[in-house]
Amino acid sequence: MSQEKKNKTETACEEEISEETVQAETSAAAESETETLRREAEDFKRKWYSVTAEYENYRKRTASTRSQAYAEGRADVVKGLFPIADNLELAIASCTEEKTKQGIAMIEKAFSKLLEDEKIETICPLGEEFDPEKCEAVFAVDPEEGEASGIVKQVFRKGYEQNGKVLRFAQVSVTK
C-alpha cells in the first residue's frame, strides 16, 4: 500500500475516532442536561402543586371566615331585639284588655318566628338543674322541703342560643 493511501486511512480512522469521541461526549452531556432539566421540571411541578393547594386552602378559609362574619353580624342585630321581646312578655302579662293582649301576642309570635328562621333557640331552664354554661344566677333562694339544691326556681330573663353558642345567658334564681 502506498504511503499516501496509508496516511489517508489513518487520518480517516482518527477522524472517525474523534467523531465518535465527540458524539459520546455530546451524548453524555446531553443526557446529563436532560436529567438536570427533568429534575428541575419535577421541582417546578411540586412547587406548582404546593402553590395550587395553598391557594385552594386560602380560598376555602376566606369563604369560611366571610360566612362566619356574616352570621355573627346577623346574630348581633338579633341580639338587639332581645330586650324588645322581654318588654312584649311584660306587656302581655300586665295587659288587662283582651284585644290589646291579642295584638301584643301576635307581635310576640312574629318575633318567635324570626328567631326560628335564624335558628335561635330560647333558653328557659325553669325547674331544671342550674347550668352555668347557659344561665346566670341572680338570686339564691332557700329550697322548699324535699327540693334539691341547684335547681332553677324562677327565670327573670330568657336566654338565647344559636348553634350551641349562647347569645344571651338566662337570668335565674337558684335554690341554695
Coordinates of N, CA and C in Angstrom, one line a residue:
M1 N 0.8 -1.1 0.0 CA 0.0 0.0 0.0 C 0.9 1.2 0.0
S2 N 0.4 2.2 -0.6 CA 1.3 3.3 -0.8 C 1.2 4.2 0.5
Q3 N 2.2 4.9 0.7 CA 2.3 5.8 1.9 C 1.1 6.8 1.9
E4 N 0.8 7.3 0.8 CA -0.2 8.3 0.8 C -1.6 7.7 1.2
K5 N -1.8 6.5 0.7 CA -3.1 5.8 1.0 C -3.1 5.4 2.5
K6 N -2.0 5.0 3.0 CA -1.9 4.7 4.4 C -2.2 5.9 5.3
N7 N -1.6 7.0 4.9 CA -1.9 8.3 5.7 C -3.3 8.7 5.6
K8 N -3.9 8.5 4.4 CA -5.4 8.8 4.3 C -6.2 7.9 5.2
T9 N -5.9 6.7 5.2 CA -6.6 5.7 6.0 C -6.5 6.0 7.5
E10 N -5.2 6.3 7.9 CA -5.0 6.7 9.3 C -5.8 7.9 9.7
T11 N -5.7 8.9 8.8 CA -6.4 10.2 9.1 C -7.9 9.9 9.1
A12 N -8.5 9.1 8.3 CA -9.9 8.8 8.3 C -10.2 8.1 9.6
C13 N -9.4 7.1 10.0 CA -9.6 6.4 11.3 C -9.6 7.4 12.4
E14 N -8.6 8.3 12.4 CA -8.5 9.2 13.5 C -9.7 10.1 13.6
E15 N -10.2 10.5 12.4 CA -11.4 11.4 12.3 C -12.6 10.7 12.8
E16 N -12.7 9.4 12.5 CA -13.8 8.6 12.9 C -13.8 8.4 14.4
I17 N -12.6 8.1 15.0 CA -12.4 8.0 16.4 C -12.7 9.3 17.1
S18 N -12.3 10.4 16.5 CA -12.5 11.8 17.0 C -14.0 12.1 17.0
E19 N -14.7 11.7 15.9 CA -16.1 12.0 15.8 C -16.9 11.1 16.8
E20 N -16.5 9.9 17.0 CA -17.1 9.0 18.0 C -16.9 9.5 19.4
T21 N -15.8 10.0 19.7 CA -15.5 10.6 21.0 C -16.3 11.8 21.2
V22 N -16.4 12.7 20.2 CA -17.2 13.9 20.3 C -18.6 13.5 20.5
Q23 N -19.1 12.6 19.7 CA -20.5 12.2 19.8 C -20.8 11.6 21.2
A24 N -19.9 10.8 21.7 CA -20.0 10.2 23.0 C -20.1 11.3 24.1
E25 N -19.1 12.2 24.0 CA -19.1 13.3 25.0 C -20.4 14.2 24.9
T26 N -20.8 14.4 23.6 CA -22.0 15.2 23.4 C -23.2 14.5 23.9
S27 N -23.3 13.2 23.7 CA -24.4 12.4 24.2 C -24.4 12.3 25.7
A28 N -23.3 12.2 26.3 CA -23.2 12.2 27.8 C -23.6 13.6 28.3
A29 N -23.2 14.6 27.7 CA -23.5 16.0 28.1 C -25.0 16.2 27.9
A30 N -25.6 15.7 26.8 CA -27.0 15.9 26.6 C -27.8 15.1 27.6
E31 N -27.4 13.9 27.9 CA -28.1 13.1 28.9 C -28.0 13.7 30.3
S32 N -26.9 14.3 30.6 CA -26.7 15.0 31.9 C -27.6 16.2 31.9
E33 N -27.6 17.0 30.8 CA -28.5 18.2 30.8 C -30.0 17.8 30.8
T34 N -30.3 16.7 30.1 CA -31.7 16.2 30.1 C -32.1 15.8 31.6
E35 N -31.2 15.1 32.3 CA -31.5 14.7 33.6 C -31.7 15.9 34.5
T36 N -30.8 16.9 34.4 CA -31.0 18.2 35.1 C -32.3 18.8 34.8
L37 N -32.7 18.9 33.6 CA -33.9 19.5 33.2 C -35.1 18.7 33.7
R38 N -35.0 17.4 33.8 CA -36.1 16.6 34.4 C -36.3 16.9 35.8
R39 N -35.1 17.0 36.6 CA -35.2 17.3 38.0 C -35.8 18.7 38.2
E40 N -35.4 19.6 37.4 CA -36.0 21.0 37.5 C -37.5 21.0 37.2
A41 N -37.9 20.2 36.2 CA -39.3 20.2 35.9 C -40.1 19.5 37.0
E42 N -39.5 18.5 37.6 CA -40.2 17.8 38.7 C -40.3 18.8 39.9
D43 N -39.2 19.6 40.1 CA -39.2 20.6 41.2 C -40.3 21.6 41.0
F44 N -40.4 22.1 39.7 CA -41.4 23.1 39.4 C -42.8 22.5 39.5
K45 N -42.9 21.3 39.1 CA -44.2 20.6 39.2 C -44.7 20.5 40.7
R46 N -43.7 20.1 41.6 CA -44.0 20.0 43.0 C -44.4 21.4 43.6
K47 N -43.7 22.4 43.2 CA -44.0 23.8 43.7 C -45.3 24.2 43.2
W48 N -45.6 23.9 41.9 CA -46.9 24.3 41.4 C -48.1 23.6 42.1
Y49 N -47.9 22.3 42.4 CA -48.9 21.6 43.2 C -49.1 22.2 44.6
S50 N -47.9 22.6 45.2 CA -48.0 23.2 46.5 C -48.7 24.5 46.5
V51 N -48.4 25.4 45.5 CA -49.0 26.7 45.4 C -50.5 26.5 45.1
T52 N -50.8 25.6 44.3 CA -52.2 25.4 44.0 C -53.0 24.9 45.2
A53 N -52.4 24.0 45.9 CA -53.1 23.5 47.1 C -53.2 24.6 48.2
E54 N -52.2 25.4 48.3 CA -52.2 26.5 49.3 C -53.3 27.5 48.9
Y55 N -53.4 27.8 47.6 CA -54.4 28.8 47.1 C -55.8 28.2 47.4
E56 N -56.0 26.9 47.2 CA -57.3 26.3 47.4 C -57.7 26.4 48.9
N57 N -56.7 26.1 49.8 CA -56.9 26.2 51.2 C -57.2 27.7 51.6
Y58 N -56.5 28.6 51.0 CA -56.8 30.1 51.3 C -58.2 30.4 50.9
R59 N -58.6 30.0 49.7 CA -59.9 30.3 49.2 C -61.0 29.7 50.1
K60 N -60.8 28.5 50.6 CA -61.8 27.9 51.5 C -61.8 28.6 52.8
R61 N -60.6 29.0 53.3 CA -60.5 29.6 54.6 C -61.2 31.0 54.6
T62 N -61.0 31.8 53.5 CA -61.6 33.1 53.4 C -63.1 33.0 53.2
A63 N -63.6 32.0 52.5 CA -65.0 31.8 52.3 C -65.7 31.5 53.7
S64 N -65.0 30.6 54.4 CA -65.5 30.2 55.8 C -65.5 31.4 56.7
T65 N -64.4 32.2 56.7 CA -64.3 33.4 57.5 C -65.4 34.4 57.2
R66 N -65.6 34.6 55.9 CA -66.6 35.5 55.4 C -68.0 35.1 55.8
S67 N -68.4 33.8 55.7 CA -69.7 33.4 56.1 C -69.9 33.4 57.6
Q68 N -68.8 33.1 58.3 CA -68.9 33.2 59.8 C -69.1 34.6 60.2
A69 N -68.4 35.6 59.6 CA -68.6 37.0 60.0 C -70.0 37.5 59.7
Y70 N -70.5 37.0 58.5 CA -71.9 37.4 58.2 C -72.9 36.9 59.2
A71 N -72.7 35.6 59.6 CA -73.6 35.0 60.6 C -73.5 35.7 61.9
E72 N -72.3 36.1 62.3 CA -72.2 36.8 63.6 C -72.8 38.2 63.5
G73 N -72.7 38.8 62.4 CA -73.3 40.1 62.2 C -74.8 40.1 62.3
R74 N -75.4 39.0 61.7 CA -76.8 38.8 61.8 C -77.2 38.6 63.3
A75 N -76.4 37.8 64.0 CA -76.7 37.5 65.4 C -76.7 38.7 66.2
D76 N -75.7 39.6 65.9 CA -75.6 40.9 66.7 C -76.8 41.7 66.5
V77 N -77.4 41.8 65.3 CA -78.6 42.5 65.1 C -79.8 41.9 65.9
V78 N -79.9 40.6 65.8 CA -81.0 40.0 66.6 C -80.8 40.2 68.1
K79 N -79.6 40.2 68.6 CA -79.3 40.4 70.0 C -80.0 41.7 70.5
G80 N -79.9 42.7 69.6 CA -80.5 44.0 69.9 C -82.0 43.9 70.1
L81 N -82.6 42.9 69.6 CA -84.1 42.7 69.7 C -84.5 42.0 71.0
F82 N -83.6 41.4 71.7 CA -84.0 40.6 72.9 C -84.7 41.5 73.9
P83 N -84.2 42.7 74.2 CA -85.0 43.5 75.2 C -86.4 43.8 74.7
I84 N -86.6 43.9 73.4 CA -88.0 44.2 72.9 C -88.8 43.0 73.2
A85 N -88.3 41.8 73.1 CA -89.1 40.5 73.4 C -89.4 40.5 74.9
D86 N -88.4 40.9 75.7 CA -88.7 41.0 77.2 C -89.9 41.9 77.5
N87 N -89.8 43.1 76.8 CA -90.9 44.1 77.0 C -92.3 43.6 76.5
L88 N -92.3 42.8 75.4 CA -93.5 42.3 74.9 C -94.1 41.3 75.9
E89 N -93.3 40.4 76.5 CA -93.7 39.5 77.5 C -94.3 40.2 78.7
L90 N -93.6 41.3 79.2 CA -94.1 42.1 80.3 C -95.5 42.7 80.0
A91 N -95.6 43.2 78.7 CA -96.8 43.9 78.3 C -98.0 42.9 78.3
I92 N -97.7 41.7 77.8 CA -98.8 40.7 77.8 C -99.2 40.3 79.2
A93 N -98.2 40.2 80.1 CA -98.5 39.8 81.5 C -99.3 40.9 82.2
S94 N -99.1 42.1 81.9 CA -99.7 43.2 82.6 C -100.9 43.8 81.9
C95 N -101.2 43.4 80.7 CA -102.3 43.9 80.0 C -103.7 43.3 80.4
T96 N -104.6 44.1 80.6 CA -105.9 43.6 81.1 C -107.0 43.6 79.9
E97 N -106.8 44.4 78.9 CA -107.7 44.4 77.8 C -107.4 43.2 76.9
E98 N -108.4 42.4 76.6 CA -108.2 41.2 75.8 C -107.7 41.5 74.4
K99 N -108.3 42.5 73.7 CA -107.9 42.8 72.3 C -106.4 43.3 72.2
T100 N -106.1 44.1 73.2 CA -104.7 44.6 73.2 C -103.7 43.4 73.5
K101 N -104.1 42.6 74.4 CA -103.3 41.4 74.7 C -103.1 40.5 73.5
Q102 N -104.2 40.3 72.7 CA -104.1 39.5 71.5 C -103.1 40.2 70.5
G103 N -103.2 41.5 70.3 CA -102.3 42.2 69.4 C -100.9 42.1 69.8
I104 N -100.6 42.2 71.1 CA -99.2 42.1 71.5 C -98.7 40.7 71.4
A105 N -99.6 39.7 71.6 CA -99.3 38.3 71.4 C -98.9 38.0 69.9
M106 N -99.6 38.6 69.0 CA -99.3 38.5 67.6 C -97.9 39.0 67.3
I107 N -97.5 40.1 67.9 CA -96.2 40.7 67.6 C -95.2 39.7 68.2
E108 N -95.4 39.2 69.4 CA -94.5 38.3 70.0 C -94.4 37.0 69.2
K109 N -95.5 36.5 68.6 CA -95.4 35.4 67.7 C -94.6 35.6 66.5
A110 N -94.7 36.8 65.9 CA -93.8 37.2 64.8 C -92.4 37.2 65.2
F111 N -92.1 37.7 66.4 CA -90.7 37.7 66.9 C -90.2 36.3 67.0
S112 N -91.0 35.4 67.6 CA -90.6 34.0 67.7 C -90.3 33.3 66.4
K113 N -91.1 33.7 65.4 CA -90.9 33.2 64.0 C -89.5 33.7 63.5
L114 N -89.2 34.9 63.7 CA -87.9 35.5 63.3 C -86.8 34.7 64.0
L115 N -86.9 34.4 65.3 CA -85.9 33.6 66.0 C -85.8 32.2 65.4
E116 N -86.9 31.6 65.1 CA -86.9 30.3 64.5 C -86.2 30.3 63.1
D117 N -86.5 31.3 62.3 CA -85.8 31.4 61.0 C -84.3 31.6 61.1
E118 N -83.9 32.3 62.1 CA -82.4 32.5 62.4 C -81.8 31.3 63.1
K119 N -82.6 30.3 63.4 CA -82.2 29.1 64.2 C -81.6 29.5 65.6
I120 N -82.4 30.4 66.2 CA -82.1 30.8 67.6 C -83.1 30.2 68.5
E121 N -82.6 29.5 69.5 CA -83.4 28.8 70.4 C -83.5 29.5 71.8
T122 N -84.6 29.4 72.4 CA -84.8 30.1 73.7 C -84.2 29.2 74.8
I123 N -83.6 29.8 75.8 CA -83.1 29.1 77.0 C -84.0 29.5 78.1
C124 N -84.8 28.5 78.5 CA -85.7 28.7 79.6 C -85.7 27.5 80.6
P125 N -84.7 27.5 81.5 CA -84.4 26.3 82.3 C -85.2 26.1 83.6
L126 N -86.4 26.6 83.6 CA -87.3 26.6 84.8 C -87.5 25.1 85.3
G127 N -87.1 24.8 86.5 CA -87.3 23.5 87.1 C -86.1 22.6 86.8
E128 N -85.2 23.0 86.0 CA -84.0 22.2 85.6 C -82.8 22.5 86.6
E129 N -81.8 21.6 86.5 CA -80.6 21.9 87.2 C -79.9 23.1 86.7
F130 N -79.3 23.9 87.5 CA -78.6 25.1 87.1 C -77.4 24.7 86.2
D131 N -77.3 25.4 85.0 CA -76.2 25.1 84.1 C -75.5 26.5 83.9
P132 N -74.3 26.6 84.5 CA -73.6 27.9 84.4 C -73.1 28.2 82.9
E133 N -73.2 27.3 82.1 CA -72.8 27.5 80.7 C -73.9 28.2 79.9
K134 N -75.2 28.2 80.5 CA -76.3 28.8 79.8 C -77.1 29.8 80.7
C135 N -76.8 29.8 82.0 CA -77.6 30.6 82.9 C -76.6 31.5 83.7
E136 N -77.2 32.6 84.2 CA -76.6 33.5 85.1 C -77.5 33.5 86.4
A137 N -76.9 33.1 87.5 CA -77.7 33.1 88.8 C -77.7 34.5 89.3
V138 N -78.9 35.1 89.5 CA -79.0 36.4 90.0 C -79.4 36.4 91.5
F139 N -80.2 35.4 91.9 CA -80.6 35.2 93.3 C -80.4 33.7 93.7
A140 N -80.2 33.6 95.0 CA -80.2 32.2 95.5 C -81.3 32.2 96.6
V141 N -82.2 31.2 96.5 CA -83.3 31.1 97.4 C -83.3 29.8 98.1
D142 N -83.9 29.8 99.3 CA -83.9 28.6 100.1 C -84.8 27.6 99.4
P143 N -84.4 26.3 99.4 CA -85.2 25.3 98.8 C -86.4 25.0 99.7
E144 N -87.5 24.6 99.1 CA -88.7 24.1 99.8 C -88.4 22.7 100.3
E145 N -89.2 22.2 101.2 CA -89.0 20.9 101.8 C -89.0 19.9 100.7
G146 N -87.9 19.0 100.7 CA -87.8 18.0 99.7 C -87.2 18.4 98.4
E147 N -86.9 19.7 98.2 CA -86.4 20.2 97.0 C -84.9 20.1 97.0
A148 N -84.3 19.8 95.9 CA -82.9 19.6 95.8 C -82.2 21.0 95.6
S149 N -80.9 21.0 95.9 CA -80.1 22.2 95.8 C -79.7 22.4 94.3
G150 N -79.5 23.6 93.8 CA -79.0 23.9 92.5 C -80.1 23.8 91.4
I151 N -81.4 23.9 91.7 CA -82.4 23.8 90.8 C -82.9 25.3 90.5
V152 N -83.2 25.5 89.2 CA -83.6 26.9 88.8 C -85.1 27.0 89.2
K153 N -85.3 28.0 90.1 CA -86.6 28.2 90.7 C -87.4 29.2 89.9
Q154 N -86.8 30.3 89.3 CA -87.5 31.3 88.6 C -86.6 31.8 87.5
V155 N -87.2 32.2 86.4 CA -86.5 32.8 85.2 C -86.9 34.2 85.2
F156 N -85.9 35.1 85.3 CA -86.2 36.6 85.2 C -86.1 37.1 83.8
R157 N -85.1 36.6 83.1 CA -84.9 36.9 81.6 C -84.5 35.7 80.9
K158 N -85.3 35.4 79.8 CA -84.9 34.2 79.0 C -83.5 34.4 78.3
G159 N -82.9 33.3 78.1 CA -81.6 33.3 77.4 C -81.9 32.8 76.0
Y160 N -80.9 33.0 75.1 CA -81.0 32.6 73.7 C -79.6 32.0 73.3
E161 N -79.7 31.0 72.4 CA -78.5 30.4 71.9 C -78.8 30.1 70.4
Q162 N -77.6 30.1 69.6 CA -77.7 29.8 68.2 C -76.6 28.9 67.9
N163 N -76.9 27.7 67.4 CA -75.9 26.7 67.0 C -75.0 26.4 68.2
G164 N -75.5 26.3 69.4 CA -74.7 25.9 70.5 C -74.0 27.1 71.2
K165 N -74.0 28.2 70.5 CA -73.3 29.4 71.1 C -74.4 30.3 71.8
V166 N -74.1 30.6 73.1 CA -75.0 31.4 73.8 C -74.9 32.8 73.4
L167 N -76.1 33.4 73.0 CA -76.1 34.8 72.6 C -76.5 35.7 73.8
R168 N -77.3 35.2 74.7 CA -77.6 35.9 76.0 C -77.9 34.8 77.0
F169 N -77.3 34.9 78.2 CA -77.5 34.0 79.3 C -78.8 34.3 79.9
A170 N -79.5 33.2 80.3 CA -80.8 33.3 81.0 C -80.5 33.8 82.5
Q171 N -81.2 34.8 82.9 CA -81.0 35.2 84.3 C -82.1 34.5 85.2
V172 N -81.6 33.8 86.2 CA -82.4 32.9 87.0 C -82.1 33.1 88.5
S173 N -83.1 32.6 89.3 CA -82.9 32.4 90.7 C -82.7 30.9 90.9
V174 N -81.8 30.5 91.8 CA -81.4 29.1 92.0 C -81.6 28.7 93.5
T175 N -82.0 27.5 93.8 CA -82.1 27.1 95.2 C -80.7 26.9 95.7
K176 N -80.5 27.2 97.0 CA -79.2 27.1 97.7 C -78.8 25.6 97.9

